[in-house]
PDB file of C-alpha atoms in Angstrom:
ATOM      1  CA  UNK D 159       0.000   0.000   0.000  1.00 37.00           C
ATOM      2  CA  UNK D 160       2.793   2.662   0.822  1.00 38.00           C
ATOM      3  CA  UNK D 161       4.345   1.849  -2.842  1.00 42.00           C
ATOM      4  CA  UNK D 162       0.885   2.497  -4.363  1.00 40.00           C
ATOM      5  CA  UNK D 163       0.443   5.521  -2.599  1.00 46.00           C
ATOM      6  CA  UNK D 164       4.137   6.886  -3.212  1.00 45.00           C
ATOM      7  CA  UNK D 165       3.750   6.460  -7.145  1.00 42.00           C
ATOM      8  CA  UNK D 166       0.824   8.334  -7.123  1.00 41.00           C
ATOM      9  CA  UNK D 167       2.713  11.276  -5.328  1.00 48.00           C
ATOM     10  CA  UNK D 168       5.059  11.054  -8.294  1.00 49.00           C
ATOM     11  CA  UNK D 169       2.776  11.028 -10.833  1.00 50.00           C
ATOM     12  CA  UNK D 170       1.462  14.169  -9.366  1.00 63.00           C
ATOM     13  CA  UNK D 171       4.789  15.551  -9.146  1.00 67.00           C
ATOM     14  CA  UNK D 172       5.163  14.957 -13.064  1.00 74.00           C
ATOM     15  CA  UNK D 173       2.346  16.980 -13.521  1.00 75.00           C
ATOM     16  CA  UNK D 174       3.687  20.347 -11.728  1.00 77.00           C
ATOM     17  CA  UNK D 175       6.465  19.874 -13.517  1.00 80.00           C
ATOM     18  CA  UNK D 176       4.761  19.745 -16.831  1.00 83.00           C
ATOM     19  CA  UNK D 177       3.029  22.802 -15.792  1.00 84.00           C
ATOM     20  CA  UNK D 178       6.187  24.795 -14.441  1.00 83.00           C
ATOM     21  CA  UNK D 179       7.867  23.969 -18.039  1.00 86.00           C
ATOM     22  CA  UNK D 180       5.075  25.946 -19.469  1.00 88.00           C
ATOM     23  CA  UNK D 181       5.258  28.447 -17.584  1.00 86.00           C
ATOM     24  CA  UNK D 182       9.127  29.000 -17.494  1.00 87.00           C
ATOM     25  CA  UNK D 183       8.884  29.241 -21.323  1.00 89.00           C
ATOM     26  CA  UNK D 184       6.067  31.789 -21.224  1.00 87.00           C
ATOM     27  CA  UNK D 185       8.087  33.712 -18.174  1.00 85.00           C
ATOM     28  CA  UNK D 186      10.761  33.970 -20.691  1.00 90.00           C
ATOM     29  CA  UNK D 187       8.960  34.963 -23.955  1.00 90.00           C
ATOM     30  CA  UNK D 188       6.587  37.382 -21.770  1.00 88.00           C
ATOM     31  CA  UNK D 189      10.120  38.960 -20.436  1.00 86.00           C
ATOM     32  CA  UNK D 190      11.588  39.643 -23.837  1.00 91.00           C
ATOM     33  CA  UNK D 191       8.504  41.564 -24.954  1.00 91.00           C
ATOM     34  CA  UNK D 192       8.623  43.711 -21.931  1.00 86.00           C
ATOM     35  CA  UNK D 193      11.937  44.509 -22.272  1.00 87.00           C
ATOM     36  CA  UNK D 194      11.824  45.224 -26.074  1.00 91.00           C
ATOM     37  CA  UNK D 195       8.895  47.448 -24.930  1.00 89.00           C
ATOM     38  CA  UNK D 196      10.870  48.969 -22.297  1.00 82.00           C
ATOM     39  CA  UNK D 197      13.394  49.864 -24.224  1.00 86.00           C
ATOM     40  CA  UNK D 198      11.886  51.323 -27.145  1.00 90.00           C
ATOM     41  CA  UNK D 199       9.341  53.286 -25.274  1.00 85.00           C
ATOM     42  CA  UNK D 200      11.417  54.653 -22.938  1.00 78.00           C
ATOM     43  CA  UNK D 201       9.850  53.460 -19.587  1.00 79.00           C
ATOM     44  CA  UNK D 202      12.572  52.056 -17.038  1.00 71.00           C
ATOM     45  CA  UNK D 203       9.149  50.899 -14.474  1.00 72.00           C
ATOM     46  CA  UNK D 204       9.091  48.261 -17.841  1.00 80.00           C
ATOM     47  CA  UNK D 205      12.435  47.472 -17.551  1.00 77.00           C
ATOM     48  CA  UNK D 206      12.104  46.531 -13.960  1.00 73.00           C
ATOM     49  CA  UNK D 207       9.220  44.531 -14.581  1.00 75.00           C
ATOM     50  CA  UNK D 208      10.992  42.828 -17.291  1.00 78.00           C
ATOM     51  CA  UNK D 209      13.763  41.939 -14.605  1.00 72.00           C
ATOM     52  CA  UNK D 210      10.739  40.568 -12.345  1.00 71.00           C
ATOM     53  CA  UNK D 211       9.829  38.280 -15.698  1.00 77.00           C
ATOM     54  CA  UNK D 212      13.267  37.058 -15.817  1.00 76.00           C
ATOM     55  CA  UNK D 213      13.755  36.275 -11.681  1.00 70.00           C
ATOM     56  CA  UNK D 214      10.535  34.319 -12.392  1.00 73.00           C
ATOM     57  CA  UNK D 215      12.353  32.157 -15.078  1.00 77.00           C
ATOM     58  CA  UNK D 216      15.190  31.605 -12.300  1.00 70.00           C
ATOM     59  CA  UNK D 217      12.801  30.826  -9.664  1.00 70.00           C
ATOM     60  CA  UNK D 218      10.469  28.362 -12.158  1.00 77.00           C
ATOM     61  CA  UNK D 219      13.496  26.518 -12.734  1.00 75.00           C
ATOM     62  CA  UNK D 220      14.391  26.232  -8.435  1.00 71.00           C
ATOM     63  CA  UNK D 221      11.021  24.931  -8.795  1.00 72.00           C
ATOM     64  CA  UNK D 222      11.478  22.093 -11.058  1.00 77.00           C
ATOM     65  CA  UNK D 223      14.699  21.189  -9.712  1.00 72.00           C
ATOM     66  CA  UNK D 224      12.688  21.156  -6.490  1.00 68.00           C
ATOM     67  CA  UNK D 225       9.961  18.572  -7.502  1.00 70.00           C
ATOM     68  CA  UNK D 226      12.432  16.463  -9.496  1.00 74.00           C
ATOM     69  CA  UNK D 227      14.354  15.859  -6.426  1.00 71.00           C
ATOM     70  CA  UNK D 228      10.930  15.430  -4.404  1.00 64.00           C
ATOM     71  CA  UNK D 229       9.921  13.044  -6.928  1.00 66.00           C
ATOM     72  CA  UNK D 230      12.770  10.314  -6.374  1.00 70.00           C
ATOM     73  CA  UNK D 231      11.701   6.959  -4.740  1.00 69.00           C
ATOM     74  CA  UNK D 232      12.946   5.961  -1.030  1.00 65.00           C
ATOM     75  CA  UNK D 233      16.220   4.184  -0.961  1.00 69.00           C
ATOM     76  CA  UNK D 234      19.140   3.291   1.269  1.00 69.00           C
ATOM     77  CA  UNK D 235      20.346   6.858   1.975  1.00 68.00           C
ATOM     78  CA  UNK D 236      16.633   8.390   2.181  1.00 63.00           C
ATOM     79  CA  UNK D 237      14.463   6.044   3.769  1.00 59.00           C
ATOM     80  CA  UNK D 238      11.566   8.156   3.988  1.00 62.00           C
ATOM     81  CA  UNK D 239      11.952   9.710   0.235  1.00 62.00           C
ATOM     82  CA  UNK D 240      13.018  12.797  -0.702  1.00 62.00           C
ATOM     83  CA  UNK D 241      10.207  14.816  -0.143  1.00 66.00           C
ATOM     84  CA  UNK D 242      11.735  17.797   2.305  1.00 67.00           C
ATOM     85  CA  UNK D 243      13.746  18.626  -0.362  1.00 70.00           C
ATOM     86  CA  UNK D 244      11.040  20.116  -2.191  1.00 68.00           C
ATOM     87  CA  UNK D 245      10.605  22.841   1.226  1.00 73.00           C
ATOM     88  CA  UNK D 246      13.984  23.423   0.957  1.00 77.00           C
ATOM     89  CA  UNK D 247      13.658  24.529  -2.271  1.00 74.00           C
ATOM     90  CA  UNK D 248      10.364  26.743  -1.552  1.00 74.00           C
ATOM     91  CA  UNK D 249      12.259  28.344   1.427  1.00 81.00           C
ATOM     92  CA  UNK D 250      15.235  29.542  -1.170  1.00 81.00           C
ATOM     93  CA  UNK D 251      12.233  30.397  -3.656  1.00 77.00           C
ATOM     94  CA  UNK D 252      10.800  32.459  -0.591  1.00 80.00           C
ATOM     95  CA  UNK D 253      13.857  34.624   0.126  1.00 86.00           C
ATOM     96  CA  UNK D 254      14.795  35.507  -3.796  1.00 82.00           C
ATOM     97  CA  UNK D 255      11.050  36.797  -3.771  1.00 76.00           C
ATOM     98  CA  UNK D 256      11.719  38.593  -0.630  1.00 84.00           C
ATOM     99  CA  UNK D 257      14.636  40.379  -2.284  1.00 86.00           C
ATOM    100  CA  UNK D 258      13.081  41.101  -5.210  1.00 78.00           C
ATOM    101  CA  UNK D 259      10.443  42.494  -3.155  1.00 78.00           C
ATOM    102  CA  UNK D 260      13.019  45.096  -1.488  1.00 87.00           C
ATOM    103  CA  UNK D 261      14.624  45.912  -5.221  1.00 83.00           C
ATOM    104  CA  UNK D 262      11.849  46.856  -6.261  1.00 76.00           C
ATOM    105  CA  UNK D 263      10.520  48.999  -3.211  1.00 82.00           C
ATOM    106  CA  UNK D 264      14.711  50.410  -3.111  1.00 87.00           C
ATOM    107  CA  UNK D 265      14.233  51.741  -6.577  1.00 81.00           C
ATOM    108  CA  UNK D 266      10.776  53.518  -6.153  1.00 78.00           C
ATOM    109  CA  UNK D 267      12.359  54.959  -3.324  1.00 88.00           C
ATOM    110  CA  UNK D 268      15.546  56.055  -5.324  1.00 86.00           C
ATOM    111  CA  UNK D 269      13.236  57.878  -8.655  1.00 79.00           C
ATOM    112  CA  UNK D 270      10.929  59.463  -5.687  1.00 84.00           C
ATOM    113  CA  UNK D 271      14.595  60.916  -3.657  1.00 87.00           C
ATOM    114  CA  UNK D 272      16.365  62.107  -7.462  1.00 84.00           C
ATOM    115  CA  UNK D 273      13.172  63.143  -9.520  1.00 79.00           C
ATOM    116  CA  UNK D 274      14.332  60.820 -12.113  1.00 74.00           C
ATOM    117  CA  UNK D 275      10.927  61.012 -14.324  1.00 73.00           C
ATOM    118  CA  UNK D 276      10.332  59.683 -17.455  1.00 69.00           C
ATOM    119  CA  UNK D 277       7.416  59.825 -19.847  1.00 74.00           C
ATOM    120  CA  UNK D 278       7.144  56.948 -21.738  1.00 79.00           C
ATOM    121  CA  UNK D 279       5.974  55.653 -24.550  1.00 83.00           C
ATOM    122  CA  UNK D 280       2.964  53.876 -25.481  1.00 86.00           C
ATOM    123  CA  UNK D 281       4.328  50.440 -26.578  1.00 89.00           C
ATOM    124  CA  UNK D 282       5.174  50.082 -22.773  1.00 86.00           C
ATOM    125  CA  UNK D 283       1.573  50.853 -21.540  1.00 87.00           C
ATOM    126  CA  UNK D 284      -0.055  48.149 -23.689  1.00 91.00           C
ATOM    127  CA  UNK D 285       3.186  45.251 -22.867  1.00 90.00           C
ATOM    128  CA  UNK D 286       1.502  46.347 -19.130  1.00 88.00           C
ATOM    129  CA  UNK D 287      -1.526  45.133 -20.165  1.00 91.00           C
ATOM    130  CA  UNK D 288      -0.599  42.000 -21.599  1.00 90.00           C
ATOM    131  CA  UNK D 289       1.375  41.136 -19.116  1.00 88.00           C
ATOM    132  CA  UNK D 290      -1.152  41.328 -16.375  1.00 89.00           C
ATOM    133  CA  UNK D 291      -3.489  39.289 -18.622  1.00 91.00           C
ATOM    134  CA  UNK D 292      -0.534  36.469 -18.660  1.00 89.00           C
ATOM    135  CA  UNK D 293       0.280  36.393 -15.903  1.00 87.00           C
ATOM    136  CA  UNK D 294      -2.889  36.607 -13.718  1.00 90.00           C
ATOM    137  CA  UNK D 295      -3.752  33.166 -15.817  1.00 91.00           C
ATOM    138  CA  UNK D 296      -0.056  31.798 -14.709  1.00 89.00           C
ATOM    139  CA  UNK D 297      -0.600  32.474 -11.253  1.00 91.00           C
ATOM    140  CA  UNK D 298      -4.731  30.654 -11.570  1.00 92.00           C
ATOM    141  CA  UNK D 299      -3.183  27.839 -13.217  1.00 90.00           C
ATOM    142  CA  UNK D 300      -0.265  27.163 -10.758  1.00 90.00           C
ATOM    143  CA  UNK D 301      -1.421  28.053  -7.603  1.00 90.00           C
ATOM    144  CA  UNK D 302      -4.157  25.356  -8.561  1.00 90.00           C
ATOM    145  CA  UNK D 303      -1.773  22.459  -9.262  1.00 86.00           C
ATOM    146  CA  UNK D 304       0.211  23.565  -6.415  1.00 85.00           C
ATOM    147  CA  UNK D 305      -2.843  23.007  -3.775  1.00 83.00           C
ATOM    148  CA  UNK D 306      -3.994  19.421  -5.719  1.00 82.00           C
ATOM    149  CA  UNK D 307      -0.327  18.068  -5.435  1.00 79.00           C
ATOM    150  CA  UNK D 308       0.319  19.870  -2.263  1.00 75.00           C
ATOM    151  CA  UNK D 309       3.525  21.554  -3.386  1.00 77.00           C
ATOM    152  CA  UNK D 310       4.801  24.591  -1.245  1.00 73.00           C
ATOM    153  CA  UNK D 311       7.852  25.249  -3.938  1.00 72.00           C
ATOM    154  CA  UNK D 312       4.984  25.802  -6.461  1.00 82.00           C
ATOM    155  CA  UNK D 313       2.662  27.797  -4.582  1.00 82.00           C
ATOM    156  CA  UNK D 314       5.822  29.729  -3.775  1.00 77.00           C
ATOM    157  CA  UNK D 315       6.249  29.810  -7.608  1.00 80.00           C
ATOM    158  CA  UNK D 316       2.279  30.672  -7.866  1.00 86.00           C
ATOM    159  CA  UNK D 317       2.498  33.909  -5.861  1.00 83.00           C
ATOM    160  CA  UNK D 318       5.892  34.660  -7.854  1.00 77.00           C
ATOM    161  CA  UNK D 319       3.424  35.010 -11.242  1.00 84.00           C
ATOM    162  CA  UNK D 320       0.894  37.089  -9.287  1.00 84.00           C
ATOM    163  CA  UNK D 321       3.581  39.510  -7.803  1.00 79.00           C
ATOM    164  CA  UNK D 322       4.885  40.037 -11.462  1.00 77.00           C
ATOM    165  CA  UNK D 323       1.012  40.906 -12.145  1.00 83.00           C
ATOM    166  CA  UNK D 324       1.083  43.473  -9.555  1.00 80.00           C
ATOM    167  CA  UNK D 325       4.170  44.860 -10.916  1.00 77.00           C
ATOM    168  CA  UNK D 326       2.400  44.831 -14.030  1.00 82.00           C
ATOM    169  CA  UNK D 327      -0.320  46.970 -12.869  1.00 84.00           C
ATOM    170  CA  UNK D 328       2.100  49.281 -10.846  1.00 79.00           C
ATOM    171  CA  UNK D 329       3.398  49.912 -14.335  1.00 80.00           C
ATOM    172  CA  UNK D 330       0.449  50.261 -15.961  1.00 86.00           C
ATOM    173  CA  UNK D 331      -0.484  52.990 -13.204  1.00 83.00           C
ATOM    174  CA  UNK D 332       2.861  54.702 -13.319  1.00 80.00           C
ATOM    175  CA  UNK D 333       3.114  54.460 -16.696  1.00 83.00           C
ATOM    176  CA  UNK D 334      -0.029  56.097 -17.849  1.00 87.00           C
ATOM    177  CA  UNK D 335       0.228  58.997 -14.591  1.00 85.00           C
ATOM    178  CA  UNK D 336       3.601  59.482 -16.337  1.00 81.00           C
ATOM    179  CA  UNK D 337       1.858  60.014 -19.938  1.00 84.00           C
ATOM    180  CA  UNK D 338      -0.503  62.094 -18.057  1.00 88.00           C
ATOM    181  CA  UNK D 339       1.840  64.680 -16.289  1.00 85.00           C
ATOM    182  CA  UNK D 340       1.775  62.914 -12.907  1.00 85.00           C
ATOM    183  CA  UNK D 341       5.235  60.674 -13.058  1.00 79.00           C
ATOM    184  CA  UNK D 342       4.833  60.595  -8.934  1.00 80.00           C
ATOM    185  CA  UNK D 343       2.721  57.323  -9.552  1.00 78.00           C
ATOM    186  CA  UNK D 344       5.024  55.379 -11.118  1.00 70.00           C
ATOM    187  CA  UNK D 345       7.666  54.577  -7.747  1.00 76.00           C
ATOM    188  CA  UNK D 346       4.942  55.174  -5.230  1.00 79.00           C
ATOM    189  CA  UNK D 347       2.835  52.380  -6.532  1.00 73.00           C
ATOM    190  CA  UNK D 348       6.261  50.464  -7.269  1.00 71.00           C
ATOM    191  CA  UNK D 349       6.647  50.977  -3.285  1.00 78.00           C
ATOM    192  CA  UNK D 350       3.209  49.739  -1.977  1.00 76.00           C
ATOM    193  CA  UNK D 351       3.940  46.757  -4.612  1.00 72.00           C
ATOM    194  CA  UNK D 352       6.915  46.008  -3.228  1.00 76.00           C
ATOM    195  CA  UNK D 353       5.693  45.781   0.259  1.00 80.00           C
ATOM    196  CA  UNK D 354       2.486  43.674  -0.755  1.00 73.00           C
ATOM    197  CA  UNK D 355       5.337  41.527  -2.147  1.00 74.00           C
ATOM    198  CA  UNK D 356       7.213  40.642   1.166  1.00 82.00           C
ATOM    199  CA  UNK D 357       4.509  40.139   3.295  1.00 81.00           C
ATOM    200  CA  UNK D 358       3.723  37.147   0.756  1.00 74.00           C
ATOM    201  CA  UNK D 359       7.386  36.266   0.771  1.00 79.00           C
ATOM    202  CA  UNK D 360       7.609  36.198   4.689  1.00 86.00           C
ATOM    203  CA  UNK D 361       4.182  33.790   4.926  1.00 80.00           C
ATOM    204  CA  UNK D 362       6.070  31.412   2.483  1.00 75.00           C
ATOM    205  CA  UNK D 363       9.480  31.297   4.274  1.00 84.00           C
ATOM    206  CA  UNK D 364       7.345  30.535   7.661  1.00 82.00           C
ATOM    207  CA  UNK D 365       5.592  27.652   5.818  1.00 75.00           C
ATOM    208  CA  UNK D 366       8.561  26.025   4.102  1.00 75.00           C
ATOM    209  CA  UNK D 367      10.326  26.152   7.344  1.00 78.00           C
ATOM    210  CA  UNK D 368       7.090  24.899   9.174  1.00 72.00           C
ATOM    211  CA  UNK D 369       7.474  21.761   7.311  1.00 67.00           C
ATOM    212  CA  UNK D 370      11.660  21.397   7.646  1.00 69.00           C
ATOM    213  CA  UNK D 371      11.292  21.396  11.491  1.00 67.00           C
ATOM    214  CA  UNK D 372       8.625  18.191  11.854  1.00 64.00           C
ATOM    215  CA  UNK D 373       5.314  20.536  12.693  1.00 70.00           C
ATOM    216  CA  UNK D 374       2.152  18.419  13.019  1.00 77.00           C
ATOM    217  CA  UNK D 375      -0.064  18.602  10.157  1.00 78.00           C
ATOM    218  CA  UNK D 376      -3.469  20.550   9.875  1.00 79.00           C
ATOM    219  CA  UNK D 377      -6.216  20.292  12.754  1.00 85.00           C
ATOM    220  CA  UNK D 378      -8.856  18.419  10.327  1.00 86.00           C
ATOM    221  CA  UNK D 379      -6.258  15.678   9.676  1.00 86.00           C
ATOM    222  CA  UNK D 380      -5.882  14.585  13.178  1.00 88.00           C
ATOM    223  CA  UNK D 381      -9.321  14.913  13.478  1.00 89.00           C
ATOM    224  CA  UNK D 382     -10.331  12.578  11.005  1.00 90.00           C
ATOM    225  CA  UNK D 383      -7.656  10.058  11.925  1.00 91.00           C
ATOM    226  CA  UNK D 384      -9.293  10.396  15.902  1.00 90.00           C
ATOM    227  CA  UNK D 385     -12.579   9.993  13.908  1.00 90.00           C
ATOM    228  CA  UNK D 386     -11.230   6.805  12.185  1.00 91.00           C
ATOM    229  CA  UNK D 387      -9.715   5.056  14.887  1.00 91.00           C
ATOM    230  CA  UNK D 388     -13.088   5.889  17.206  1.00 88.00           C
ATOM    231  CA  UNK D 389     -15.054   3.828  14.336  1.00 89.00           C
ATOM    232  CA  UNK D 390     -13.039   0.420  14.620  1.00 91.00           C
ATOM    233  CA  UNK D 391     -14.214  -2.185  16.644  1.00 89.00           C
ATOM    234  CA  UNK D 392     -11.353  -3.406  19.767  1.00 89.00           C
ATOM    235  CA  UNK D 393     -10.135  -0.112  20.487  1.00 90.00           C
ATOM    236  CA  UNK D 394     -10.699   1.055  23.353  1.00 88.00           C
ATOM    237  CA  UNK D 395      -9.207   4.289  23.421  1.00 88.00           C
ATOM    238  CA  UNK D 396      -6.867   6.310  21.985  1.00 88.00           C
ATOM    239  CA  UNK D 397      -3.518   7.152  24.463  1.00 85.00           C
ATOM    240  CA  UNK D 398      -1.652   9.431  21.987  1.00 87.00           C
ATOM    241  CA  UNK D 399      -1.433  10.893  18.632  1.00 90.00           C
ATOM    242  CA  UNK D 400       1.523  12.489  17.137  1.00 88.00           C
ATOM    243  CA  UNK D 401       1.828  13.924  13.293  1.00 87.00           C
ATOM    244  CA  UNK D 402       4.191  15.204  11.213  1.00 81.00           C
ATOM    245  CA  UNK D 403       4.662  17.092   8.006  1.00 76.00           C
ATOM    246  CA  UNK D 404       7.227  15.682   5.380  1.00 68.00           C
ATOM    247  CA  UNK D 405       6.964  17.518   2.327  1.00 59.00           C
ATOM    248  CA  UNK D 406       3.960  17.493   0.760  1.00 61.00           C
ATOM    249  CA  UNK D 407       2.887  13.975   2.833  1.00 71.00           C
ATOM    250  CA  UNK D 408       2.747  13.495   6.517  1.00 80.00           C
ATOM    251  CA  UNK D 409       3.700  10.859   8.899  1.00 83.00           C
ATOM    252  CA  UNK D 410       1.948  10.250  12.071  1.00 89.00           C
ATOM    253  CA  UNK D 411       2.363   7.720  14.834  1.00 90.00           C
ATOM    254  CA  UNK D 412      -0.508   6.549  17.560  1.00 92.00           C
ATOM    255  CA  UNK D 413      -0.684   4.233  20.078  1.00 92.00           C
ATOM    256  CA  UNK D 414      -4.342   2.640  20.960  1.00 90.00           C
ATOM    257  CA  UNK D 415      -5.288   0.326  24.122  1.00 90.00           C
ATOM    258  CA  UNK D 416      -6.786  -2.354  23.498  1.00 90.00           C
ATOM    259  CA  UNK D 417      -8.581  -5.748  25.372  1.00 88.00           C
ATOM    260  CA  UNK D 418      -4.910  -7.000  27.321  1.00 85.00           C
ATOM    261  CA  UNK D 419      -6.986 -10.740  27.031  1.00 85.00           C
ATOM    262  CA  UNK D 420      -6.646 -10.970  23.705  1.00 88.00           C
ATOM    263  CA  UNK D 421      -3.709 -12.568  22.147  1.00 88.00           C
ATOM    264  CA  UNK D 422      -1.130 -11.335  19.980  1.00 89.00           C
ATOM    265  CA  UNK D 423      -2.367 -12.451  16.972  1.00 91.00           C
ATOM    266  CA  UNK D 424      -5.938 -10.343  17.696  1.00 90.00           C
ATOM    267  CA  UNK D 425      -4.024  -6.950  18.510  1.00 88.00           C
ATOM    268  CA  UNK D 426      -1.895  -7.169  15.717  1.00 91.00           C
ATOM    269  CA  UNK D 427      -5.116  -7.962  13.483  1.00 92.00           C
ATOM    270  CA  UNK D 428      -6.456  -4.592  15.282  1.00 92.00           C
ATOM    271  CA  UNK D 429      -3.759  -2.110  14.399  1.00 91.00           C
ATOM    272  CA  UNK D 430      -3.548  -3.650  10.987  1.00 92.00           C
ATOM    273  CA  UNK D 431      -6.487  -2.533  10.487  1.00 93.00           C
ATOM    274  CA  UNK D 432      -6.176   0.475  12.131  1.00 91.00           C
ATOM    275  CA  UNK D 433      -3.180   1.007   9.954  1.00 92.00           C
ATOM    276  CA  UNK D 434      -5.440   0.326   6.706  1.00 92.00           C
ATOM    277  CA  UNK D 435      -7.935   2.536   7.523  1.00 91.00           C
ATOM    278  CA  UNK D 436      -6.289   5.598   7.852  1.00 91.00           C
ATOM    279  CA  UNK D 437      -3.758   5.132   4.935  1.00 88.00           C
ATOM    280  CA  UNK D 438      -6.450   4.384   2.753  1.00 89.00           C
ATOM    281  CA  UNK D 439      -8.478   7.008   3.616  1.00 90.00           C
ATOM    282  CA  UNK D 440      -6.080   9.817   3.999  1.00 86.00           C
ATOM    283  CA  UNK D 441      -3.826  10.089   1.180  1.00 78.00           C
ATOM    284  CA  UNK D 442      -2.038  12.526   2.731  1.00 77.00           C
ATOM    285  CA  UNK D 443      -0.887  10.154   5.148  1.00 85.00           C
ATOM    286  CA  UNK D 444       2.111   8.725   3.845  1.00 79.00           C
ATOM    287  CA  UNK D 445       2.319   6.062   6.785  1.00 83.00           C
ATOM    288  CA  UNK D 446       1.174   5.534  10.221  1.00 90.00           C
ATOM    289  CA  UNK D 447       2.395   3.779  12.443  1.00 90.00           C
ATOM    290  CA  UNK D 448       0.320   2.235  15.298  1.00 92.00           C
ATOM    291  CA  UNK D 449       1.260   1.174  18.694  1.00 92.00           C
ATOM    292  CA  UNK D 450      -0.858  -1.050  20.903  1.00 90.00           C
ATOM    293  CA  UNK D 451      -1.039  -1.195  24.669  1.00 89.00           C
ATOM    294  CA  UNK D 452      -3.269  -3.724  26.933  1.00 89.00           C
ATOM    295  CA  UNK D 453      -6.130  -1.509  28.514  1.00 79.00           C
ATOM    296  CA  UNK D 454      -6.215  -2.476  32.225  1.00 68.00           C
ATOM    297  CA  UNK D 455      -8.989  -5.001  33.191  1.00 57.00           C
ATOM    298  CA  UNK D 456     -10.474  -2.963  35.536  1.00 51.00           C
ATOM    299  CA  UNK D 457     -10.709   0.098  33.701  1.00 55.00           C
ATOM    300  CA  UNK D 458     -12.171  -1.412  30.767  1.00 50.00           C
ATOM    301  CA  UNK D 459     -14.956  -3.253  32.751  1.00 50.00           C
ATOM    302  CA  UNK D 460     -15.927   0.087  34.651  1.00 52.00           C
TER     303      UNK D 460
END
């Protein structure tokens, strides 16, 4: 059953990285045009965003790296798989968007302290718009895979897309207060951008490193595995339950009491089943492992 279950988690793999292949080539074709547009119409807020395009191809590729690694069976070195690997990668994806997050907010505040307006062209304003259209779609379409598979590096990824759309828009807005006689409006909405930006980068960095450090998995997991173990016929209670994340999977271990005058053979036969149950019913369970304990005879008869 834990083989089954662990193919499936690399078939889902496969498909982020399809997805993230996509997108890396559409990061990269979407940052030519801006720069071209940049360029030629004069607009250095295009430029930037062109950059942001181009940290996204670095970061889609962290990504795939990320679930590649992830995606690699259990063996004598990695008993458990490789899973972690894939937070390790989402926490480095979560500090390079934190940076770019400050870039961009250092610059605003550099045009705002030097007056360095420009008025741009018009090529720029409508690369803006295209952008925002692309990459609104991007961020949809990953952030989607990212919560079926249960990736962190791609919702990391996912928010990277959506960030470049907000830079889109601040350059949309700057842009067209710059072709309007108001230039102001370019780094100021560059700034609140920018901090929008690190506030998403410092949630992601907290849950990659939730999941490096062991932290139990979500409230309406253990829940359901109480809920589970409640239903199955010899237990008679439940002494402790302890979970923890791995990647996009979780582990968790339990020990139940059960009758102490049954024999071996019948308590094994219980936690088998207990062990069954949850694993088929919780994919996200990658394995459980249950501990049994004789429930004392008086207790049990009260």
């Amino acid at each position: 059953m834990i083989e089954e279950k662990h193919s499936a988690g690399l078939g889902n793999y496969k498909e982020g990285i399809v997805l993230s292949l996509w997108t890396l080539g559409l990061n990269f074709l979407l940052g030519s045009v801006k720069l071209a547009a940049g360029l030629w119409g004069r607009s250095s807020a295009m430029v930037a965003d062109a950059a942001h395009s181009y940290s996204d191809c670095a970061s889609t590729v962290a990504v795939i790296a990320g679930l590649k690694m992830a995606s690699k069976s259990a063996d004598a070195d990695h008993p458990y798989g490789h899973e972690k690997y894939e937070l390790i990668f989402a926490n480095i994806l979560s500090i390079l968007l934190g940076l770019t997050a400050v870039k961009i907010g250092y610059d605003a505040l550099m045009v705002i302290a030097h007056g360095s307006y420009q008025v741009p062209g018009l090529a720029p304003l409508l690369a803006a718009v295209f952008s925002l259209a692309v990459k609104e779609v991007m961020y949809r379409l990953t952030l989607r895979k990212a919560k079926k598979i249960g990736s962190v590096a791609m919702e990391a990824d996912a928010w990277h897309h959506r960030t470049d759309a907000l830079s889109s828009v601040g350059a949309f807005v700057g842009i067209l207060g710059a072709r309007l006689g108001l230039p102001v409006l370019d780094p100021v909405t560059g700034l609140l951008v920018s901090l929008l930006v690190l506030k998403v980068a410092i949630d992601l960095y907290r849950k990659s490193v939730s999941g490096l450090v062991d932290s139990s998995t979500d409230a309406e997991t253990v829940a359901r595995i109480q809920q589970l173990l409640a239903d199955i016929d010899g237990i008679e209670e439940v002494n402790s339950l302890k979970t923890r994340v791995f990647g996009a999977s979780a582990y968790a271990d339990v020990t139940i009491k059960v009758d102490g005058a049954l024999t071996v053979e019948e308590g094994h036969d219980i936690a088998t089943l207990a062990h069954n149950k949850i694993e088929a019913n919780l994919p996200k369970i990658k394995h459980i492992m249950v501990h049994i304990e004789p429930m004392d005879q008086d207790h049990l008869h009260q």
